[in-house]
Coordinates of C-alpha atoms in Angstrom, one line a residue:
X1 CA -52.8 73.2 49.3
X2 CA -52.6 71.1 46.2
X3 CA -49.3 69.6 45.3
X4 CA -50.1 69.9 41.6
X5 CA -48.9 73.0 39.7
X6 CA -49.2 73.8 36.0
X7 CA -46.8 76.0 34.1
X8 CA -47.5 77.2 30.5
X9 CA -44.8 77.2 27.9
X10 CA -44.0 80.6 26.5
X11 CA -42.4 79.5 23.3
X12 CA -43.5 78.2 19.9
X13 CA -41.8 75.3 18.2
X14 CA -40.8 75.5 14.5
X15 CA -41.9 72.6 12.4
X16 CA -39.6 71.3 9.7
X17 CA -41.2 71.6 6.2
X18 CA -44.5 72.6 7.8
X19 CA -46.0 75.9 8.8
X20 CA -48.8 76.1 11.3
X21 CA -50.9 79.1 11.8
X22 CA -51.6 80.0 15.4
X23 CA -54.0 77.4 16.7
X24 CA -57.2 78.8 18.3
X25 CA -57.1 78.9 22.1
X26 CA -60.2 76.7 22.3
X27 CA -61.7 75.9 25.6
X28 CA -60.3 72.9 27.5
X29 CA -63.1 71.1 29.2
X30 CA -60.9 68.6 31.0
X31 CA -62.5 65.2 31.0
X32 CA -60.4 63.8 33.7
X33 CA -60.5 66.1 36.7
X34 CA -60.8 64.7 40.2
X35 CA -64.6 65.4 40.3
X36 CA -65.3 64.4 36.7
X37 CA -68.0 61.8 36.2
X38 CA -67.1 58.5 34.5
X39 CA -69.1 57.5 31.5
X40 CA -71.5 55.0 32.7
X41 CA -74.4 53.0 31.3
X42 CA -76.1 49.7 31.5
X43 CA -74.0 46.8 30.5
X44 CA -75.0 45.3 27.2
X45 CA -74.4 41.6 26.8
X46 CA -72.4 40.9 23.6
X47 CA -72.8 37.6 21.9
X48 CA -70.9 36.0 19.1
X49 CA -71.5 37.8 15.9
X50 CA -73.1 35.8 13.1
X51 CA -72.3 36.4 9.4
X52 CA -73.4 39.7 7.9
X53 CA -72.5 42.0 5.0
X54 CA -70.3 44.7 6.3
X55 CA -70.6 48.1 4.5
X56 CA -67.5 49.5 3.1
X57 CA -65.6 54.4 -0.6
X58 CA -60.7 58.2 0.3
X59 CA -59.9 61.7 1.0
X60 CA -57.9 64.5 -0.7
X61 CA -54.7 66.0 0.7
X62 CA -54.6 68.4 3.6
X63 CA -54.0 72.1 3.3
X64 CA -52.6 73.4 6.5
X65 CA -53.8 76.8 7.7
X66 CA -51.5 79.3 6.2
X67 CA -51.4 77.7 2.8
X68 CA -48.6 75.1 3.4
X69 CA -49.1 71.5 2.2
X70 CA -48.6 68.5 4.5
X71 CA -48.8 64.8 4.0
X72 CA -52.4 63.8 3.4
X73 CA -53.9 61.9 6.3
X74 CA -55.1 58.4 5.7
X75 CA -58.3 58.2 3.6
X76 CA -61.5 58.5 5.7
X77 CA -59.7 59.6 8.9
X78 CA -60.6 63.3 8.6
X79 CA -64.3 62.5 8.1
X80 CA -64.4 60.1 11.0
X81 CA -62.7 62.5 13.3
X82 CA -65.2 65.2 12.4
X83 CA -68.1 62.9 13.0
X84 CA -66.9 61.2 16.2
X85 CA -65.1 64.2 17.9
X86 CA -67.4 66.9 16.8
X87 CA -64.7 68.8 14.8
X88 CA -64.8 70.9 11.7
X89 CA -62.5 69.8 8.9
X90 CA -60.0 72.5 9.7
X91 CA -60.0 71.4 13.4
X92 CA -59.5 67.8 12.4
X93 CA -56.5 68.7 10.2
X94 CA -55.0 70.9 12.9
X95 CA -55.4 68.1 15.5
X96 CA -53.5 65.6 13.3
X97 CA -50.7 68.0 12.7
X98 CA -50.4 68.8 16.4
X99 CA -50.3 65.2 17.3
X100 CA -47.6 64.5 14.8
X101 CA -45.6 67.4 16.2
X102 CA -46.1 66.9 19.9
X103 CA -46.0 63.1 20.5
X104 CA -42.3 62.8 19.6
X105 CA -41.6 65.5 22.2
X106 CA -43.5 63.5 24.8
X107 CA -41.4 60.5 24.0
X108 CA -38.2 62.6 24.3
X109 CA -39.2 64.0 27.7
X110 CA -40.1 60.5 29.0
X111 CA -36.5 59.4 28.3
X112 CA -35.0 62.6 29.7
X113 CA -36.9 62.6 33.0
X114 CA -36.7 58.9 33.6
X115 CA -38.0 57.9 37.1
X116 CA -39.3 61.5 37.6
X117 CA -41.6 61.3 34.6
X118 CA -45.3 61.5 35.6
X119 CA -46.8 61.0 32.2
X120 CA -47.8 63.2 29.3
X121 CA -51.1 64.0 27.5
X122 CA -52.6 66.2 24.9
X123 CA -55.1 68.8 25.8
X124 CA -57.7 71.0 24.1
X125 CA -60.0 70.4 21.1
X126 CA -57.3 70.5 18.5
X127 CA -54.6 68.9 20.8
X128 CA -52.5 72.1 20.6
X129 CA -51.1 71.7 24.1
X130 CA -48.8 69.0 25.3
X131 CA -48.6 68.6 29.1
X132 CA -45.6 66.8 30.6
X133 CA -45.7 65.9 34.3
X134 CA -42.7 65.5 36.6
X135 CA -42.2 64.9 40.3
X136 CA -39.5 67.7 40.5
X137 CA -40.0 71.4 40.0
X138 CA -36.4 71.6 38.8
X139 CA -37.5 70.0 35.6
X140 CA -39.9 72.8 34.7
X141 CA -37.3 74.8 32.6
X142 CA -36.4 71.9 30.3
X143 CA -40.1 71.0 29.9
X144 CA -40.9 74.6 28.9
X145 CA -37.9 74.7 26.6
X146 CA -39.3 71.6 24.7
X147 CA -42.5 73.5 24.0
X148 CA -44.7 71.7 26.5
X149 CA -46.7 72.8 29.6
X150 CA -45.2 71.5 32.8
X151 CA -47.2 70.0 35.7
X152 CA -45.7 68.9 39.0
X153 CA -47.2 65.8 40.5
X154 CA -46.5 63.9 43.7
X155 CA -46.3 60.4 42.2
X156 CA -44.2 59.2 39.2
X157 CA -45.5 57.0 36.4
X158 CA -43.2 54.3 37.5
X159 CA -44.6 54.4 41.1
X160 CA -48.2 54.5 39.7
X161 CA -47.4 51.4 37.6
X162 CA -46.2 49.6 40.7
X163 CA -49.3 50.5 42.7
X164 CA -51.6 49.3 39.9
X165 CA -49.7 46.0 39.6
X166 CA -50.3 45.4 43.3
X167 CA -53.9 46.2 42.9
X168 CA -54.2 43.8 40.0
X169 CA -52.7 41.1 42.3
X170 CA -54.8 42.1 45.4
X171 CA -58.4 42.7 44.1
X172 CA -60.4 39.5 43.6
X173 CA -61.1 38.7 39.9
X174 CA -64.8 39.6 40.2
X175 CA -66.5 42.3 38.1
X176 CA -68.6 43.4 41.1
X177 CA -65.4 44.3 43.0
X178 CA -63.6 46.0 40.1
X179 CA -64.6 45.9 36.5
X180 CA -61.7 48.1 35.3
X181 CA -58.4 49.5 36.7
X182 CA -56.1 52.0 34.9
X183 CA -53.6 54.7 35.5
X184 CA -55.0 58.2 34.9
X185 CA -51.9 60.4 34.3
X186 CA -54.1 63.6 34.3
X187 CA -55.4 62.8 37.8
X188 CA -52.0 61.3 38.8
X189 CA -53.8 58.4 40.3
X190 CA -54.7 54.7 39.8
X191 CA -58.4 54.7 39.1
X192 CA -60.6 51.7 40.0
X193 CA -64.1 51.5 38.5
X194 CA -66.5 49.5 40.7
X195 CA -70.2 49.0 40.9
X196 CA -69.9 48.7 44.7
X197 CA -67.2 51.3 45.7
X198 CA -67.5 50.8 49.5
X199 CA -66.7 47.1 49.2
X200 CA -63.7 47.8 46.9
X201 CA -62.4 50.6 49.2
X202 CA -62.5 48.2 52.2
X203 CA -60.4 45.6 50.3
X204 CA -57.9 48.3 49.2
X205 CA -57.6 49.7 52.7
X206 CA -56.8 46.3 54.1
X207 CA -54.1 45.7 51.5
X208 CA -51.7 48.2 52.9
X209 CA -51.4 50.1 49.6
X210 CA -50.7 53.9 49.4
X211 CA -54.4 55.0 49.2
X212 CA -53.5 58.6 48.4
X213 CA -52.5 57.4 44.9
X214 CA -55.8 55.4 44.4
X215 CA -59.3 56.6 43.7
X216 CA -62.4 54.4 43.5
X217 CA -65.2 55.6 41.3
X218 CA -68.7 54.2 41.0
X219 CA -69.4 52.8 37.5
X220 CA -71.7 50.4 35.8
X221 CA -69.2 49.9 33.0
X222 CA -69.0 46.1 32.4
X223 CA -66.7 45.4 29.4
X224 CA -67.2 42.2 27.5
X225 CA -65.2 40.6 24.7
X226 CA -66.6 41.8 21.3
X227 CA -67.2 38.4 19.8
X228 CA -68.4 38.1 16.9
X229 CA -55.6 40.5 4.9
X230 CA -56.5 44.0 5.4
X231 CA -57.0 45.2 9.0
X232 CA -60.7 45.4 9.9
X233 CA -61.9 42.8 7.4
X234 CA -64.1 40.0 8.6
X235 CA -62.9 36.4 9.1
X236 CA -64.8 33.4 10.3
X237 CA -63.7 30.9 13.0
X238 CA -64.8 27.2 12.6
X239 CA -67.1 28.5 9.8
X240 CA -69.5 30.1 12.4
X241 CA -68.3 32.9 14.5
X242 CA -67.0 36.2 13.1
X243 CA -64.2 38.5 14.2
X244 CA -62.0 41.1 12.5
X245 CA -58.4 41.1 11.2
X246 CA -56.0 43.2 13.2
X247 CA -52.7 43.8 11.3
X248 CA -50.8 41.8 8.7
X249 CA -47.6 40.2 10.1
X250 CA -44.8 38.0 9.0
X251 CA -43.0 35.2 10.8
X252 CA -40.0 34.5 8.6
X253 CA -41.6 34.0 5.2
X254 CA -44.9 32.9 6.7
X255 CA -47.7 35.5 6.2
X256 CA -50.6 36.0 8.6
X257 CA -52.4 38.5 10.9
X258 CA -52.9 39.3 14.6
X259 CA -56.2 39.4 16.2
X260 CA -57.9 38.9 19.6
X261 CA -57.2 35.8 21.6
X262 CA -60.9 35.3 22.6
X263 CA -61.8 34.9 19.0
X264 CA -60.3 31.4 18.6
X265 CA -58.0 28.9 20.2
X266 CA -54.8 27.4 18.8
X267 CA -55.5 25.0 15.9
X268 CA -58.9 26.6 15.0
X269 CA -59.3 27.0 11.2
X270 CA -60.4 30.3 9.7
X271 CA -62.2 31.4 6.5
X272 CA -61.8 34.8 5.0
X273 CA -64.4 37.5 4.3
X274 CA -65.2 35.7 1.0
X275 CA -65.8 32.4 2.9
X276 CA -62.6 30.9 1.3
X277 CA -60.1 28.8 3.3
X278 CA -57.7 31.3 4.9
X279 CA -55.6 29.9 7.8
X280 CA -55.1 28.4 11.2
X281 CA -54.7 30.0 14.7
X282 CA -51.0 29.4 15.6
X283 CA -51.3 30.7 19.1
X284 CA -53.9 32.3 21.4
X285 CA -54.0 33.8 24.9
X286 CA -57.1 34.7 26.8
X287 CA -57.7 35.7 29.6
X288 CA -54.6 37.3 31.2
X289 CA -53.9 38.9 27.8
X290 CA -56.1 39.0 24.7
X291 CA -54.2 38.3 21.5
X292 CA -53.6 35.6 18.9
X293 CA -52.1 35.2 15.5
X294 CA -53.3 33.3 12.4
X295 CA -50.9 31.9 9.7
X296 CA -52.6 32.2 6.3
X297 CA -52.3 30.0 3.2
X298 CA -50.7 30.9 -0.1
X299 CA -54.0 32.3 -1.5
X300 CA -53.7 35.3 0.8
X301 CA -51.3 38.2 0.6
X302 CA -50.6 40.3 3.7
X303 CA -51.1 44.0 3.1
X304 CA -49.7 46.9 5.1
X305 CA -53.0 48.6 5.4
X306 CA -56.3 48.9 7.3
X307 CA -59.8 49.2 5.7
X308 CA -61.4 52.6 6.4
X309 CA -64.9 51.3 5.8
X310 CA -65.4 53.5 2.7
X311 CA -63.5 51.6 0.1
X312 CA -60.1 53.1 1.0
X313 CA -57.0 51.7 2.6
X314 CA -55.1 53.4 5.5
X315 CA -51.4 52.6 5.2
X316 CA -49.5 51.1 8.2
X317 CA -46.1 52.7 8.5
X318 CA -45.0 51.6 11.9
X319 CA -46.1 51.0 15.5
X320 CA -45.2 54.2 17.5
X321 CA -47.3 54.3 20.7
X322 CA -49.7 57.2 20.8
X323 CA -50.1 59.0 24.2
X324 CA -53.1 59.9 26.2
X325 CA -55.3 62.5 24.5
X326 CA -54.2 61.5 21.0
X327 CA -56.8 60.5 18.4
X328 CA -57.1 56.9 17.4
X329 CA -59.4 55.1 14.9
X330 CA -60.7 51.6 14.8
X331 CA -61.6 49.4 11.9
X332 CA -64.0 46.4 12.4
X333 CA -66.2 44.1 10.3
X334 CA -69.4 45.1 12.0
X335 CA -69.3 48.9 12.4
X336 CA -66.5 49.7 9.9
X337 CA -64.6 52.9 10.9
X338 CA -64.9 54.9 14.1
X339 CA -62.5 57.3 15.8
X340 CA -62.1 58.7 19.3
X341 CA -59.3 59.5 21.9
X342 CA -56.9 57.4 23.8
X343 CA -57.9 57.8 27.4
X344 CA -55.6 55.7 29.6
X345 CA -53.0 53.0 29.1
X346 CA -52.2 50.0 31.3
X347 CA -55.8 49.3 32.0
X348 CA -57.0 46.0 33.6
X349 CA -60.4 44.7 32.7
X350 CA -62.4 42.0 34.4
X351 CA -64.4 40.1 31.9
X352 CA -66.7 37.2 32.9
X353 CA -64.1 34.8 31.6
X354 CA -61.3 36.4 33.7
X355 CA -59.1 39.5 34.0
X356 CA -57.1 40.9 31.0
X357 CA -54.2 43.2 31.9
X358 CA -52.2 46.0 30.2
X359 CA -55.0 47.1 27.8
X360 CA -55.5 50.6 26.5
X361 CA -58.8 52.4 27.2
X362 CA -60.4 54.6 24.5
X363 CA -63.5 56.5 23.7
X364 CA -64.0 54.7 20.4
X365 CA -67.2 52.6 20.1
X366 CA -67.4 49.0 19.0
X367 CA -69.9 46.2 18.6
X368 CA -70.0 42.4 18.4
X369 CA -67.8 41.1 15.5
X370 CA -65.4 44.1 15.8
X371 CA -63.1 42.0 18.1
X372 CA -59.6 41.6 16.9
X373 CA -59.9 44.6 14.5
X374 CA -57.3 47.3 14.0
X375 CA -56.6 50.4 16.2
X376 CA -54.5 52.9 14.3
X377 CA -53.2 56.4 15.1
X378 CA -52.7 58.3 11.8
X379 CA -50.5 55.6 10.2
X380 CA -49.1 53.9 13.3
X381 CA -50.5 50.5 14.5
X382 CA -51.6 50.6 18.1
X383 CA -53.3 47.3 18.8
X384 CA -56.3 45.0 18.3
X385 CA -59.8 45.4 19.7
X386 CA -60.4 43.4 22.9
X387 CA -63.8 44.4 24.3
X388 CA -65.9 47.2 25.7
X389 CA -69.3 48.4 26.7
X390 CA -71.9 50.5 24.9
X391 CA -72.4 50.6 21.1
X392 CA -72.0 52.9 18.1
X393 CA -75.5 54.3 18.4
X394 CA -75.2 55.6 21.9
X395 CA -71.4 55.6 22.3
X396 CA -69.2 53.5 24.5
X397 CA -65.8 52.6 25.8
X398 CA -63.5 50.1 24.1
X399 CA -60.2 48.5 25.0
X400 CA -57.4 47.3 22.8
X401 CA -54.5 44.9 23.3
X402 CA -51.3 46.8 22.4
X403 CA -49.5 45.5 19.3
X404 CA -46.0 45.3 20.8
X405 CA -46.8 42.5 23.2
X406 CA -48.3 40.4 20.4
X407 CA -45.2 40.8 18.2
X408 CA -42.8 40.0 21.0
X409 CA -44.7 37.0 22.3
X410 CA -44.7 35.2 18.9
X411 CA -41.6 36.7 17.3
X412 CA -43.7 38.4 14.6
X413 CA -42.8 41.4 12.3
X414 CA -45.4 44.0 11.5
X415 CA -46.1 44.4 7.8
X416 CA -45.5 48.1 7.0
X417 CA -45.2 50.4 4.0
X418 CA -41.4 50.7 4.9
X419 CA -40.8 47.1 3.9
X420 CA -40.7 43.8 5.6
X421 CA -38.3 43.9 8.6
X422 CA -37.0 40.7 10.0
X423 CA -38.9 39.3 12.9
X424 CA -37.5 39.8 16.4
X425 CA -34.7 37.3 17.2
X426 CA -34.7 35.1 20.3
X427 CA -31.7 37.1 21.5
X428 CA -33.5 40.4 21.6
X429 CA -35.4 40.5 25.0
X430 CA -37.2 43.7 24.3
X431 CA -40.9 44.4 24.9
X432 CA -41.0 42.4 28.1
X433 CA -42.5 44.1 31.2
X434 CA -39.9 42.7 33.5
X435 CA -36.2 42.2 32.7
X436 CA -33.1 41.1 34.7
X437 CA -29.5 41.4 33.9
X438 CA -26.4 39.6 35.3
X439 CA -23.2 37.8 34.6
X440 CA -22.6 34.0 34.8
X441 CA -19.4 32.0 34.9
X442 CA -19.0 28.8 33.0
X443 CA -20.8 25.8 34.6
X444 CA -22.8 28.0 37.0
X445 CA -26.5 28.8 37.2
X446 CA -28.8 31.5 38.7
X447 CA -32.5 31.9 39.4
X448 CA -34.8 34.8 38.5
X449 CA -36.7 36.8 39.5
X450 CA -34.0 38.0 41.9
X451 CA -33.0 34.5 43.1
X452 CA -36.6 33.9 44.4
X453 CA -39.8 33.3 42.6
X454 CA -43.1 34.8 41.4
X455 CA -46.8 34.0 41.8
X456 CA -49.1 33.5 38.8
X457 CA -52.6 34.2 40.2
X458 CA -54.5 33.1 37.1
X459 CA -54.0 30.5 34.4
X460 CA -52.3 31.7 31.2
X461 CA -49.1 31.9 29.2
X462 CA -45.6 32.5 30.6
X463 CA -43.0 34.0 28.3
X464 CA -39.3 33.9 29.0
X465 CA -36.4 35.2 26.9
X466 CA -32.7 34.8 27.4
X467 CA -30.1 36.9 25.6
X468 CA -26.7 35.4 26.5
X469 CA -23.1 36.3 25.5
X470 CA -21.9 35.6 22.0
X471 CA -20.0 32.4 21.7
X472 CA -21.4 30.8 24.9
X473 CA -24.0 28.1 25.4
X474 CA -26.6 29.2 27.9
X475 CA -29.9 27.4 28.6
X476 CA -33.2 28.6 30.1
X477 CA -35.5 26.6 32.3
X478 CA -39.0 27.4 33.7
X479 CA -39.8 25.7 37.0
X480 CA -43.0 25.4 39.1
X481 CA -43.3 24.6 42.8
X482 CA -45.0 21.3 43.4
X483 CA -45.8 21.3 47.1
X484 CA -42.3 20.0 48.1
X485 CA -40.0 20.6 45.2
X486 CA -39.3 22.7 42.1
X487 CA -40.0 20.8 38.9
X488 CA -39.0 21.8 35.3
X489 CA -42.2 22.5 33.2
X490 CA -40.5 24.0 30.1
X491 CA -37.0 24.5 28.8
X492 CA -35.1 25.9 25.9
X493 CA -31.7 24.3 25.3
X494 CA -30.2 25.2 22.0
X495 CA -26.4 25.1 21.3
X496 CA -26.3 28.9 21.4
X497 CA -26.6 31.7 23.9
X498 CA -30.1 32.8 23.2
X499 CA -33.3 31.0 24.3
X500 CA -37.0 31.6 24.4
X501 CA -39.8 29.8 26.3
X502 CA -43.6 29.9 25.9
X503 CA -45.6 27.8 28.4
X504 CA -49.3 27.7 29.3
X505 CA -49.8 26.9 32.9
X506 CA -52.1 26.8 35.9
X507 CA -51.9 29.3 38.9
X508 CA -49.0 28.7 41.2
X509 CA -45.4 29.7 41.9
X510 CA -42.8 29.8 39.2
X511 CA -39.1 30.8 38.6
X512 CA -36.6 30.8 35.8
X513 CA -33.2 29.1 35.9
X514 CA -30.4 30.4 33.7
X515 CA -27.5 27.9 33.3
X516 CA -24.2 28.2 31.5
X517 CA -23.3 24.9 29.7
X518 CA -20.2 26.5 28.2
X519 CA -18.7 30.0 28.2
X520 CA -19.3 33.0 30.5
X521 CA -20.4 36.6 30.3
X522 CA -23.3 39.0 30.8
X523 CA -26.9 38.1 30.0
X524 CA -30.4 39.6 30.0
X525 CA -33.6 37.7 31.0
X526 CA -37.1 39.1 30.0
X527 CA -40.3 37.6 31.4
X528 CA -44.0 38.0 31.2
X529 CA -46.5 36.3 33.5
X530 CA -50.3 35.8 33.2
X531 CA -50.8 38.2 36.1
X532 CA -48.7 41.2 37.3
X533 CA -45.4 40.0 38.7
X534 CA -45.6 39.4 42.4
X535 CA -42.1 38.4 43.8
X536 CA -42.1 36.2 46.9
X537 CA -39.5 34.9 49.3
X538 CA -38.2 31.4 48.7
X539 CA -40.6 28.7 50.0

């Protein structure tokens, strides 16, 4: 007997200042069932995009069924949702309203259920059903009370994340073994897409992982980076290659934008869509992750908006993360404006240049030159285009790099319609996938992770953050094992308690040392490695 059980909510939530008519009980052709086929197709090589003239005209307010008025969706979004998801205008309007109503509930249930949370997703054509999964049947009443459908699953999202991290570290970085890995919360499994499933299954079987939580599916999907200061606008690298602007950002008083790391390396100059001098890449990571940021000159003004491809601007109000099943739209300098659905998060993609981890998988199409462009859900920034397969004539799958990691890595602030918030401080170690806490006496030191070390399986950037006690002087060191001894490869030693390290290194074994120069108290360490954290015993 299946261990999964679904329970339908028997209540209707009231919406403040908004009245929704009963949504149609449209059919729910689940796209992610255990036997569902993955979208496959021949891999299309994607080369650097050469200069071209991108096409670029808004939309009236929305009348909610029942006559009430709601905030108008961003210009061009309704039309794109109708075209790309096969919706009527009324269905597109209803979907956006349902997403705005239900996604905050999903976030709330994630916090309440904690380690029992199995994920959440939107279901049905107009997204009128929110499903919240838990590993305990005792959580059903509170899920129903929140207005969601409950589903009991054997494995929590935390456990699935740990299994996927082990897979990322175990599977060889070869597209023929595994082109893509992601967590499918609807299946409650880690999915591995592979052109040769038998070979991949043999590797997984020998790894000792819990195979009941992993499924290998045949697929010819072969994502490639989409080579080629309003989000989606074109910019040129070294006067030749073209990519797309992601989102406007600030670093202190310096304006700029985020984009894909494979578009350019640190120090590379850029020209704007008008071929005028624009800026310089300040940092770039690829592979491992796929992000970069460009500081622009005084001739450019960062705008809290994304080009909708029709002459309109979609406002950027924040960066709330949209859940699986939510609609999302992409702006790029080649194909302009296309929409689709968020399919899975925490996806790992093996490009020819190497693996990129923690991407988000979508059903939105993209083509060469769209790389770096904006992914936005209503008015919330989601990330920048990394790569994909297919095209916008036949359809495809596209992956984006989530925005939070980029902002955290470089201490950037997203430009939004709410104003210009200060960039993250070095003492705020949030947004890191791994954190450790502890207390340190004056003159003492400690090593992390967990007094041992971790392995970086691929080259890339190491990010470390230390948030120490007020009034103390704590320092942070990054060490690498060199055959017979630990050697310091990077350090941050200010006179205060908070430190931050960014280091580009080769594969090997690493650890962080936290040292108290003066003062004592509690601290937090956040770290991010080029590959999923693999903690080892001391050498």
